[in-house]
Coordinates of C-alpha atoms and ligand atoms in Angstrom, one line a residue:
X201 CA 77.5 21.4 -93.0
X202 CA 74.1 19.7 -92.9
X203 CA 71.4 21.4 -90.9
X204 CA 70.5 19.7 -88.0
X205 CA 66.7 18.4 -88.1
X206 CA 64.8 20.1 -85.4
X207 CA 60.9 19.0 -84.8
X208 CA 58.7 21.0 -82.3
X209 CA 55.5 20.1 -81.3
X210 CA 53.0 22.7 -80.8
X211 CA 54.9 24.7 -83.0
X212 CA 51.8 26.0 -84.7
X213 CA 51.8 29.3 -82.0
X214 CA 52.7 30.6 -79.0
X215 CA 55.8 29.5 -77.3
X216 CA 56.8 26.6 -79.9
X217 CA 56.1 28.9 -83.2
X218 CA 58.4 31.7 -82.0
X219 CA 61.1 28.8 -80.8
X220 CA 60.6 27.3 -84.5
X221 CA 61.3 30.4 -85.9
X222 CA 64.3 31.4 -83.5
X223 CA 65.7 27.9 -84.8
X224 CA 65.2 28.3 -88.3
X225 CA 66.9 31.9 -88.3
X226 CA 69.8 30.2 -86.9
X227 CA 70.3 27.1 -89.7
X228 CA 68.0 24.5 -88.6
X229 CA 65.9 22.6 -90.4
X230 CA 62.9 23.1 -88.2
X231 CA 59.9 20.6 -89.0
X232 CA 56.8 22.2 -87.4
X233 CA 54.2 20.0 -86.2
X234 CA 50.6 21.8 -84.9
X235 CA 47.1 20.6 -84.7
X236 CA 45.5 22.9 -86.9
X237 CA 46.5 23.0 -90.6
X238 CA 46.3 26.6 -90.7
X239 CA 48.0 27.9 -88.5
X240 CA 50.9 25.6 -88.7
X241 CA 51.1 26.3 -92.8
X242 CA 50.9 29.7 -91.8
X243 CA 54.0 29.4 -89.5
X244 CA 56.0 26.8 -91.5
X245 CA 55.7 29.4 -94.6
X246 CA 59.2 31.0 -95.3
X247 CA 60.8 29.2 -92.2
X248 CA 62.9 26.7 -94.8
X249 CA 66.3 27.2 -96.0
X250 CA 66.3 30.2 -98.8
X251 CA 62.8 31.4 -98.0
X252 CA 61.3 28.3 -98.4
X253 CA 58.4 26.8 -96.8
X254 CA 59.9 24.2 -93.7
X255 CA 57.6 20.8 -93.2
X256 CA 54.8 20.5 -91.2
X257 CA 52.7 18.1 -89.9
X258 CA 49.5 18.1 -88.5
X259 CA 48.7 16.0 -85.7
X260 CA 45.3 15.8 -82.7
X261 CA 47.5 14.7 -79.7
X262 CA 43.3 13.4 -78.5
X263 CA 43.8 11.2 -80.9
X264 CA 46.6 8.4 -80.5
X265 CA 45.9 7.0 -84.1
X266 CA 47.4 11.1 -85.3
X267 CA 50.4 10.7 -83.5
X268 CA 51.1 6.9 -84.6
X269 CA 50.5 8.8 -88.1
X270 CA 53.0 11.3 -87.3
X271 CA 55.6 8.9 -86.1
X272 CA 55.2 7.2 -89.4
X273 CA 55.8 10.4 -91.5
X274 CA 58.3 11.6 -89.7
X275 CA 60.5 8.0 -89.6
X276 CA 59.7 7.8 -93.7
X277 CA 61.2 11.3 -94.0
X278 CA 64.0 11.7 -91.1
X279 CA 66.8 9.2 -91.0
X280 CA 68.2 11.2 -88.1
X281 CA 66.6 13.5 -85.7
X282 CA 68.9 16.3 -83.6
X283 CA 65.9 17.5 -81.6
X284 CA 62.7 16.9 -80.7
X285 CA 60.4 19.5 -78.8
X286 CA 57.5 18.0 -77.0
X287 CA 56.0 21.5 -76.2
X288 CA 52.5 20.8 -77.2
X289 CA 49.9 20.9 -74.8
X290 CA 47.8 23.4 -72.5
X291 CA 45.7 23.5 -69.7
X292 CA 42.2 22.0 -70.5
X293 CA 38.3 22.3 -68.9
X294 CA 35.9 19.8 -67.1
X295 CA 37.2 16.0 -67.5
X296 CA 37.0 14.6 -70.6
X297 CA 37.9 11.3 -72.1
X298 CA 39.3 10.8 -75.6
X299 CA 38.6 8.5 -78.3
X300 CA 41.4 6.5 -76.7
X301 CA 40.1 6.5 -73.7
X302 CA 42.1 8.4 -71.5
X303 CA 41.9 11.5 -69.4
X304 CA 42.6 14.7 -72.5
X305 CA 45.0 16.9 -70.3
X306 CA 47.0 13.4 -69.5
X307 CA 47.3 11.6 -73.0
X308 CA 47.5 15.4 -74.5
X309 CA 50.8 16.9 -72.3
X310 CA 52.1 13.1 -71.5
X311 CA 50.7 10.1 -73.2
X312 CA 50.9 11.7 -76.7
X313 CA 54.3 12.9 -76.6
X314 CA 55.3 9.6 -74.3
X315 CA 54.4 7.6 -77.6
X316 CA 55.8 10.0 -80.0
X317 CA 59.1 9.7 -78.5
X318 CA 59.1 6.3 -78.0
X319 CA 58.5 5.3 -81.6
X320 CA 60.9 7.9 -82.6
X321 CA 63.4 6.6 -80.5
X322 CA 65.8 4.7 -83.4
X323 CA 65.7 8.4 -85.3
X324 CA 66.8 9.9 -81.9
X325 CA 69.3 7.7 -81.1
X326 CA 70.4 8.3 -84.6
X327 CA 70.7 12.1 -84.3
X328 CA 72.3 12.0 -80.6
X329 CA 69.6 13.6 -79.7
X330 CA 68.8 16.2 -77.0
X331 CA 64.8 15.7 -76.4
X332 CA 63.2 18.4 -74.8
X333 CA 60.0 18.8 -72.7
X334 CA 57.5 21.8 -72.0
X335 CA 56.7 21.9 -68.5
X336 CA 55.8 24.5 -65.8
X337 CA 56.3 25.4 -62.4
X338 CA 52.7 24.4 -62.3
X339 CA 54.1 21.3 -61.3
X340 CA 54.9 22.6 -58.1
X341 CA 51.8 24.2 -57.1
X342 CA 49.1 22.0 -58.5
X343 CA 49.9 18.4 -58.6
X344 CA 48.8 15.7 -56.3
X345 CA 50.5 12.8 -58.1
X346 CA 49.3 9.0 -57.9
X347 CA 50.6 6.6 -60.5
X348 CA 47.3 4.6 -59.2
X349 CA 44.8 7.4 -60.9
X350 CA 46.4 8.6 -63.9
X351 CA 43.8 8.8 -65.6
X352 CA 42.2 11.2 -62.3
X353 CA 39.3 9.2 -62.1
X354 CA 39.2 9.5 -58.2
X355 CA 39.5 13.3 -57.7
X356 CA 39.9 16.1 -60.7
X357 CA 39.9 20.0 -61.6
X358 CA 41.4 21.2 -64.3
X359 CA 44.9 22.6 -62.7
X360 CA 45.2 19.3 -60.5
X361 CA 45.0 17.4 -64.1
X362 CA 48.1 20.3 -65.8
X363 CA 50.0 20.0 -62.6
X364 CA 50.2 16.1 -62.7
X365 CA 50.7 16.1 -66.6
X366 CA 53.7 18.7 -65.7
X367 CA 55.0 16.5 -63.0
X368 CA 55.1 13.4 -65.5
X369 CA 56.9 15.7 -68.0
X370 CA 59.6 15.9 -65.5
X371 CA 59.5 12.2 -64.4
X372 CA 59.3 11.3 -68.2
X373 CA 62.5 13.5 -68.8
X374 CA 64.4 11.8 -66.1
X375 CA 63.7 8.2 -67.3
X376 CA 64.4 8.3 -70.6
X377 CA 67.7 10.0 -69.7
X378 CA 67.7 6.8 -67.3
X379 CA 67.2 4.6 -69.7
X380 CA 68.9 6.3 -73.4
X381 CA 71.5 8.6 -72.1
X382 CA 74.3 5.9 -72.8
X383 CA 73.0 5.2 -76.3
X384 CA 73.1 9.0 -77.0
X385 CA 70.4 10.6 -75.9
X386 CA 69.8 13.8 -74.0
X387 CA 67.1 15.0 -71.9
X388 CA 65.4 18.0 -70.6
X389 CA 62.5 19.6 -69.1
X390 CA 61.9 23.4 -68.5
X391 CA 59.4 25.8 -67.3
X392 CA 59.0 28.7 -69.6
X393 CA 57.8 31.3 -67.1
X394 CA 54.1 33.0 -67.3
X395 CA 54.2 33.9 -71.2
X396 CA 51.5 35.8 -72.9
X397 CA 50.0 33.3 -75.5
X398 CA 46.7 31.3 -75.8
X399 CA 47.6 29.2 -73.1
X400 CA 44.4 28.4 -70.8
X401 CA 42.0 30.8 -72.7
X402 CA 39.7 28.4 -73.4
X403 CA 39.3 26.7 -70.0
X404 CA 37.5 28.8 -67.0
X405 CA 40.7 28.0 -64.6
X406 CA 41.8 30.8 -62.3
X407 CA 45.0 29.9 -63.8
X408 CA 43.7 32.4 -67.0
X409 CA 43.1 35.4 -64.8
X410 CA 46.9 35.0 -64.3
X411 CA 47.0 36.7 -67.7
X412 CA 44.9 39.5 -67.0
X413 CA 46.0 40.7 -63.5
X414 CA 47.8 44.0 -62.9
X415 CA 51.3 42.1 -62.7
X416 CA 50.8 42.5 -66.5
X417 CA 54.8 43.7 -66.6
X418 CA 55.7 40.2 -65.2
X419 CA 54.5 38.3 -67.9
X420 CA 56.5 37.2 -70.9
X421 CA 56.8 37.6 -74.3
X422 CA 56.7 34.1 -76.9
X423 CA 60.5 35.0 -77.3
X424 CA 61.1 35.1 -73.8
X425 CA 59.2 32.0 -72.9
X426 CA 60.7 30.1 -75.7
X427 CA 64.8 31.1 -75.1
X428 CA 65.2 28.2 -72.3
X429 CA 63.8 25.8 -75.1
X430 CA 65.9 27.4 -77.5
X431 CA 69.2 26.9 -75.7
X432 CA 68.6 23.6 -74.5
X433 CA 68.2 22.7 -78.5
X434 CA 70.9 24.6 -79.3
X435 CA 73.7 23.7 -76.3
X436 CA 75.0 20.3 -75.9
X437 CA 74.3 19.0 -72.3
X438 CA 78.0 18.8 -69.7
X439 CA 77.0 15.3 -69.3
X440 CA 73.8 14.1 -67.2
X441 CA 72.2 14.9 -63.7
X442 CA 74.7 12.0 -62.1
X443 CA 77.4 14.0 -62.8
X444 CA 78.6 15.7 -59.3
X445 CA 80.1 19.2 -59.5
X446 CA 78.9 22.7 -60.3
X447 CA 76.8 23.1 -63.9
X448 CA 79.2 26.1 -64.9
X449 CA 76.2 27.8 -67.1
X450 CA 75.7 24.8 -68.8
X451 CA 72.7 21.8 -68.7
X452 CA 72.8 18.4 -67.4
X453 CA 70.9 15.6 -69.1
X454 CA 67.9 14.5 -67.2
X455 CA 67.4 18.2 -65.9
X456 CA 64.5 20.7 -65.2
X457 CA 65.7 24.0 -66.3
X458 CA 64.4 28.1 -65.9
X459 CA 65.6 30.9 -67.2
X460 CA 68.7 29.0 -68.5
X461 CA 69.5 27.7 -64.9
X462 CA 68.2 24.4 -62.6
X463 CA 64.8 25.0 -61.3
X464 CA 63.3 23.9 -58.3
X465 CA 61.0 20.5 -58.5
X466 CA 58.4 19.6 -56.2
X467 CA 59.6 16.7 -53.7
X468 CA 59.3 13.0 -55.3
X469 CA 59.6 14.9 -59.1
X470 CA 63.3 13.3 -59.1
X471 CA 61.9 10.3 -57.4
X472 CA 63.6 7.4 -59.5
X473 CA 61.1 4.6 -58.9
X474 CA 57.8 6.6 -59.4
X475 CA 59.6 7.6 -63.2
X476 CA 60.2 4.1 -63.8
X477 CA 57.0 3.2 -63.1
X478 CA 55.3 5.9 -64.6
X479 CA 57.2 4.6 -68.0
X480 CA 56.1 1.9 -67.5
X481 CA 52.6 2.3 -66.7
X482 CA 52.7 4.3 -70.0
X483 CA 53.8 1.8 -72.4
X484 CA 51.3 0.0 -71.0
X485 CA 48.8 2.3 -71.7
X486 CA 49.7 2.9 -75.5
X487 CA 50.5 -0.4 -76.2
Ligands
LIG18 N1 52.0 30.2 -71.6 C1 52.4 29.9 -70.4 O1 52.3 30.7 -69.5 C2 52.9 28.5 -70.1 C3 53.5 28.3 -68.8 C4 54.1 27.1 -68.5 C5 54.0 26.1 -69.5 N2 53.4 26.3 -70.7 C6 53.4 25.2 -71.7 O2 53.9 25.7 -72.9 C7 53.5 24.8 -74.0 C8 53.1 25.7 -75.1 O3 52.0 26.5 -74.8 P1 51.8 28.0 -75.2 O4 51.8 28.8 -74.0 O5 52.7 28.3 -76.3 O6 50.2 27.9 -75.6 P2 49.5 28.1 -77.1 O7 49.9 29.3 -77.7 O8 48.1 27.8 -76.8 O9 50.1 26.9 -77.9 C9 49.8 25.5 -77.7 C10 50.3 24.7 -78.8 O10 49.9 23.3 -78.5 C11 49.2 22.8 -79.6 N3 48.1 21.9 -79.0 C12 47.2 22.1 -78.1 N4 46.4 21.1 -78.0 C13 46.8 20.1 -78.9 C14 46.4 18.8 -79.3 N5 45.3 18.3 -78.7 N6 47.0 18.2 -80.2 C15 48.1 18.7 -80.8 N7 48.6 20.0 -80.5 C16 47.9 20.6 -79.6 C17 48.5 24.0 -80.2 O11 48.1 23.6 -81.6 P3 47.0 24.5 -82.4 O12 47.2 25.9 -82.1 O13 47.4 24.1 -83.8 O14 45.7 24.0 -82.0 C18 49.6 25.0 -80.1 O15 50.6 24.8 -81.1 C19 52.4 24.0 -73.4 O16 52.9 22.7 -73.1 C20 52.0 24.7 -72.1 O17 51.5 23.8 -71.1 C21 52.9 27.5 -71.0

């Protein structure tokens, strides 16, 4: 049988290298896809079928023009596409614009992987897909969310900006369902729980003490945060979030999942309208 092609963003550490290599072990074809050639060499190396290196790709999601690149080498190489991870992205520091334009810790955790998606969506569609986002129960507890400031021009700190960019992973993951489900496509979001990687280090949020507190026993390994991403790539969805009826240990499409089960989402996360405009407001954006 054909391996199915699996591509994972932020796969070059942390929660996304261990999923790639979880993947691999069991007969994917992962393609890992990191920011800094390095490190995602370093991770791709052995991760192919026999030993072999896997692909990678290198892309700066600050940088719309990388991931237009990216889009283009993947579509040249991939006819078909079984899974794509959009697990890149972090918590960031004072508010900064990008050469685009655009608020980082928005274009990097939404806007990038919005585009990426989007112009990947033929090679999805091809691969009945199950497209898979990185969120976080951050969501919950940081976001104050106004499709009229996405770009947080009016009010911003640093975990207001991840909680938002959270929140549109979710909204982003029920749209698309929305809107591709019947041509093929599957959706899901997921928090990976508080997972011992580089996450936040370089920004001076609270959020990093988190890491460092005395609850030290409650905090995840890579593996552990990366086994909801895992299953969700690896388990075909019992239809979509329509669907009435008990999820029997399964996923629905158009989900937010933790620890293998439906998570809790903030009020207006499954709000319908506010994902179809945020879609919309997006295209807009990388048009
Ligand atoms: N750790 C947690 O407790 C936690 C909790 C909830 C959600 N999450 C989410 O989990 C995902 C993975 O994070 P992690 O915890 O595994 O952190 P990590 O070890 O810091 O990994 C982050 C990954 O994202 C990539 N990345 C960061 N900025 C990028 C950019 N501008 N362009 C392209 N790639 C970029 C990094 O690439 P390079 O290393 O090559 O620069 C790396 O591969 C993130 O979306 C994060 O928000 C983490």
């Amino acid at each position: 049988m054909t391996a199915r092609t699996v591509v994972i963003t932020g796969a070059s550490d942390g929660i996304g290298a261990a999923a790639a290599r979880t993947l691999a072990a069991q007969g994917d074809e992962v393609v890992v896809v990191g920011r800094s050639r390095e490190k995602t060499a370093a991770v791709a190396a052995g991760l192919g079928p026999d030993g072999r290196d896997a692909a990678w790709f290198t892309a700066d999601f600050a940088r719309l023009e990388d991931v237009r690149d990216l889009a283009d080498l993947l579509r040249d190489r991939y006819p078909r596409i079984d899974v794509l991870a959009n697990n890149a992205g972090g918590l960031m520091g004072p508010r900064t614009e990008t050469v685009d334009g655009h608020e980082l810790t928005f274009q990097v955790n939404h806007l990038a992987p919005f585009l990426l998606t989007t112009l990947l969506l033929d090679r999805l569609t091809a691969g009945r897909a199950t497209v898979i986002q990185t969120s976080s129960v951050a969501h919950r507890l940081y976001s104050d969310f106004d499709i009229d400031d996405l770009e947080l021009r009016g009010k911003y700190s640093s975990e207001l900006a991840y909680g938002n960019a959270k929140l549109e992973n979710i909204l982003f993951t029920r749209e698309l369902h929305r809107r591709y489900h019947d041509q093929g496509i599957s959706a899901a979001a997921f928090h990976p729980g508080v997972v011992a990687t580089g996450f936040s280090q370089g920004s001076k949020s609270t959020l990093r003490l988190l890491y460092r507190t005395p609850l030290k026993h409650l905090i995840r390994t890579p593996d552990q945060g990366a086994d909801t991403l895992v299953w969700l790539a690896s388990t075909p969805p019992d239809g979509g979030i329509e669907d009435a009826g008990e999820e029997n240990g399964g996923w629905r499409s158009g989900g937010y999942y933790a620890k293998r089960k439906p998570a809790a989402l903030k009020k207006g996360a499954d709000d319908p309208a506010l994902a179809a405009a945020l879609w919309d407001r997006s295209s807009a954006l990388v048009r």
